[in-house]
Amino acid sequence: MMKKLPYTMAKIFAGFIVSSAPFMPALAEVPNAIAPPSLDYHSDPLSPLAKEEEQPQRGYDFFGETTGPLPFFGEEIRKRGYDLPDPYGIGFNYMNMRQDIKVNSIGFTNLKIPALYPGMEPIPLPSDMFNINVGHTRERSKTENARLDTWLFPFMSVYGIIGHTKGSSVSDVSVCTSGECPGELKNLDFTLKFKGTTYGGGTTIAYGYHNWFGTLDFNYTRTKFDILDGSTSAFTFTPRVGYRFTVPGIEKFSIPVSHASLWVGSMYQDVTQNFNGSLSNLHMPQNLVELVNFVNLDKEGRFRVKQHLKSPWNVLVGGQYELTRNFNVITEVGFEKRNSLMVGGEFRF
């Protein structure tokens, strides 16, 4: 039994390493699926230079002109030629993301070799007994989230989100003891599945000039994963710049005037880098369950991982089409070091 221990522990530790890989991308991508605002600037209608054709062309609105208190100062802004979106929104988005993770270090505590004979105490394993080298780690995640938002001012909206994430990660690991890495412990592939719930909120700052617009989105979220203690946190910042087109209506088919938007941008993620948890909460493959139980009979085994994103920034390209003023669909693609695809819809009233 003692001769098999290094190989046994190596496989267990390989599982620990990969368990941390999926956390960061799962957090960040949930709160950034936000459509640019429908801001359309025109000349001041009170100016003698204003022309009738310069005034905003409004698509069909199920609820008519906005008459509520939000956004604050909205009525004054509309009188000066702006076409503001309806103040309240309910949205749903789906995102598929792939991303590389760099694992810096892994530590373990409270692992023990069971007693070899009656009356003998379990033998604790030193936390530095194994040197774990982590190679390429690739994470995939799928996230669905719902969002509620409102425009407090013509230039600023606030929102809250809640979502669910699931996915998996694959890592290439090698385990070394006494400076040597046995052949059977090199380049081990380990796949780990994970899931969690995300909640949080943020704000979007917007500006429009003629048909051009720019937005700055800030949000903060917390996520509870099934294999971690407590919650992890994430901050994301997403600037976007785009152009809004008017799509003419077709009177013959009762198709109203609408709008479409295209934009480019970038997303930055700053996510919790240190993770702690119980070994018992890791969803190990079936063929490792017996090995894990061997060194964790008392269920007190712990893991600690430090890691970071290989690239906190990526590039975004997206578009939105307004079926009516009350409903729009959106898609956004991310590339460079982080690849993502987001699709969603939003209802405004």
PDB file of N, CA and C in Angstrom, residues 8 11-12 190 279 282-297 299:
ATOM      1  N   THR A   8      -0.995   7.273  -6.262  1.00  0.00           N
ATOM      2  CA  THR A   8      -2.331   7.570  -5.784  1.00  0.00           C
ATOM      3  C   THR A   8      -2.499   9.063  -5.521  1.00  0.00           C
ATOM      4  N   LYS A  11      -2.610  11.456  -8.721  1.00  0.00           N
ATOM      5  CA  LYS A  11      -3.883  11.597  -9.420  1.00  0.00           C
ATOM      6  C   LYS A  11      -4.856  12.482  -8.642  1.00  0.00           C
ATOM      7  N   ILE A  12      -4.838  12.356  -7.347  1.00  0.00           N
ATOM      8  CA  ILE A  12      -5.719  13.188  -6.526  1.00  0.00           C
ATOM      9  C   ILE A  12      -5.347  14.654  -6.686  1.00  0.00           C
ATOM     10  N   PHE A 190      -6.848  15.966 -17.014  1.00  0.00           N
ATOM     11  CA  PHE A 190      -7.894  15.881 -15.995  1.00  0.00           C
ATOM     12  C   PHE A 190      -9.027  16.820 -16.365  1.00  0.00           C
ATOM     13  N   LEU A 279     -11.874  19.051  -0.003  1.00  0.00           N
ATOM     14  CA  LEU A 279     -11.630  17.976  -0.961  1.00  0.00           C
ATOM     15  C   LEU A 279     -12.892  17.170  -1.215  1.00  0.00           C
ATOM     16  N   LEU A 282     -15.152  18.227  -4.251  1.00  0.00           N
ATOM     17  CA  LEU A 282     -14.725  18.094  -5.636  1.00  0.00           C
ATOM     18  C   LEU A 282     -15.391  16.891  -6.281  1.00  0.00           C
ATOM     19  N   HIS A 283     -15.871  17.082  -7.493  1.00  0.00           N
ATOM     20  CA  HIS A 283     -16.545  16.010  -8.225  1.00  0.00           C
ATOM     21  C   HIS A 283     -15.505  15.212  -9.014  1.00  0.00           C
ATOM     22  N   MET A 284     -14.869  14.290  -8.325  1.00  0.00           N
ATOM     23  CA  MET A 284     -13.833  13.474  -8.936  1.00  0.00           C
ATOM     24  C   MET A 284     -14.433  12.429  -9.872  1.00  0.00           C
ATOM     25  N   PRO A 285     -13.677  12.021 -10.904  1.00  0.00           N
ATOM     26  CA  PRO A 285     -14.118  10.892 -11.726  1.00  0.00           C
ATOM     27  C   PRO A 285     -14.285   9.640 -10.871  1.00  0.00           C
ATOM     28  N   GLN A 286     -15.136   8.755 -11.297  1.00  0.00           N
ATOM     29  CA  GLN A 286     -15.466   7.577 -10.507  1.00  0.00           C
ATOM     30  C   GLN A 286     -14.239   6.740 -10.173  1.00  0.00           C
ATOM     31  N   ASN A 287     -13.278   6.662 -11.097  1.00  0.00           N
ATOM     32  CA  ASN A 287     -12.107   5.822 -10.853  1.00  0.00           C
ATOM     33  C   ASN A 287     -11.146   6.414  -9.831  1.00  0.00           C
ATOM     34  N   LEU A 288     -11.398   7.652  -9.346  1.00  0.00           N
ATOM     35  CA  LEU A 288     -10.551   8.259  -8.326  1.00  0.00           C
ATOM     36  C   LEU A 288     -11.219   8.333  -6.958  1.00  0.00           C
ATOM     37  N   VAL A 289     -12.489   7.954  -6.887  1.00  0.00           N
ATOM     38  CA  VAL A 289     -13.206   8.079  -5.623  1.00  0.00           C
ATOM     39  C   VAL A 289     -12.540   7.268  -4.521  1.00  0.00           C
ATOM     40  N   GLU A 290     -12.150   6.029  -4.813  1.00  0.00           N
ATOM     41  CA  GLU A 290     -11.530   5.174  -3.805  1.00  0.00           C
ATOM     42  C   GLU A 290     -10.192   5.746  -3.345  1.00  0.00           C
ATOM     43  N   LEU A 291      -9.438   6.333  -4.291  1.00  0.00           N
ATOM     44  CA  LEU A 291      -8.141   6.899  -3.938  1.00  0.00           C
ATOM     45  C   LEU A 291      -8.295   8.128  -3.056  1.00  0.00           C
ATOM     46  N   VAL A 292      -9.275   8.965  -3.380  1.00  0.00           N
ATOM     47  CA  VAL A 292      -9.515  10.155  -2.566  1.00  0.00           C
ATOM     48  C   VAL A 292      -9.920   9.760  -1.155  1.00  0.00           C
ATOM     49  N   ASN A 293     -10.782   8.782  -1.061  1.00  0.00           N
ATOM     50  CA  ASN A 293     -11.229   8.343   0.261  1.00  0.00           C
ATOM     51  C   ASN A 293     -10.072   7.791   1.100  1.00  0.00           C
ATOM     52  N   PHE A 294      -9.055   7.245   0.426  1.00  0.00           N
ATOM     53  CA  PHE A 294      -7.922   6.659   1.154  1.00  0.00           C
ATOM     54  C   PHE A 294      -7.180   7.697   1.996  1.00  0.00           C
ATOM     55  N   VAL A 295      -6.999   8.918   1.477  1.00  0.00           N
ATOM     56  CA  VAL A 295      -6.248   9.946   2.213  1.00  0.00           C
ATOM     57  C   VAL A 295      -7.169  10.980   2.860  1.00  0.00           C
ATOM     58  N   ASN A 296      -8.468  10.772   2.745  1.00  0.00           N
ATOM     59  CA  ASN A 296      -9.409  11.759   3.298  1.00  0.00           C
ATOM     60  C   ASN A 296     -10.561  11.062   4.018  1.00  0.00           C
ATOM     61  N   LEU A 297     -10.210  10.079   4.819  1.00  0.00           N
ATOM     62  CA  LEU A 297     -11.237   9.322   5.520  1.00  0.00           C
ATOM     63  C   LEU A 297     -12.047  10.184   6.473  1.00  0.00           C
ATOM     64  N   LYS A 299     -12.714  13.326   6.075  1.00  0.00           N
ATOM     65  CA  LYS A 299     -13.369  14.407   5.307  1.00  0.00           C
ATOM     66  C   LYS A 299     -12.870  15.794   5.705  1.00  0.00           C
TER      67      LYS A 299
END
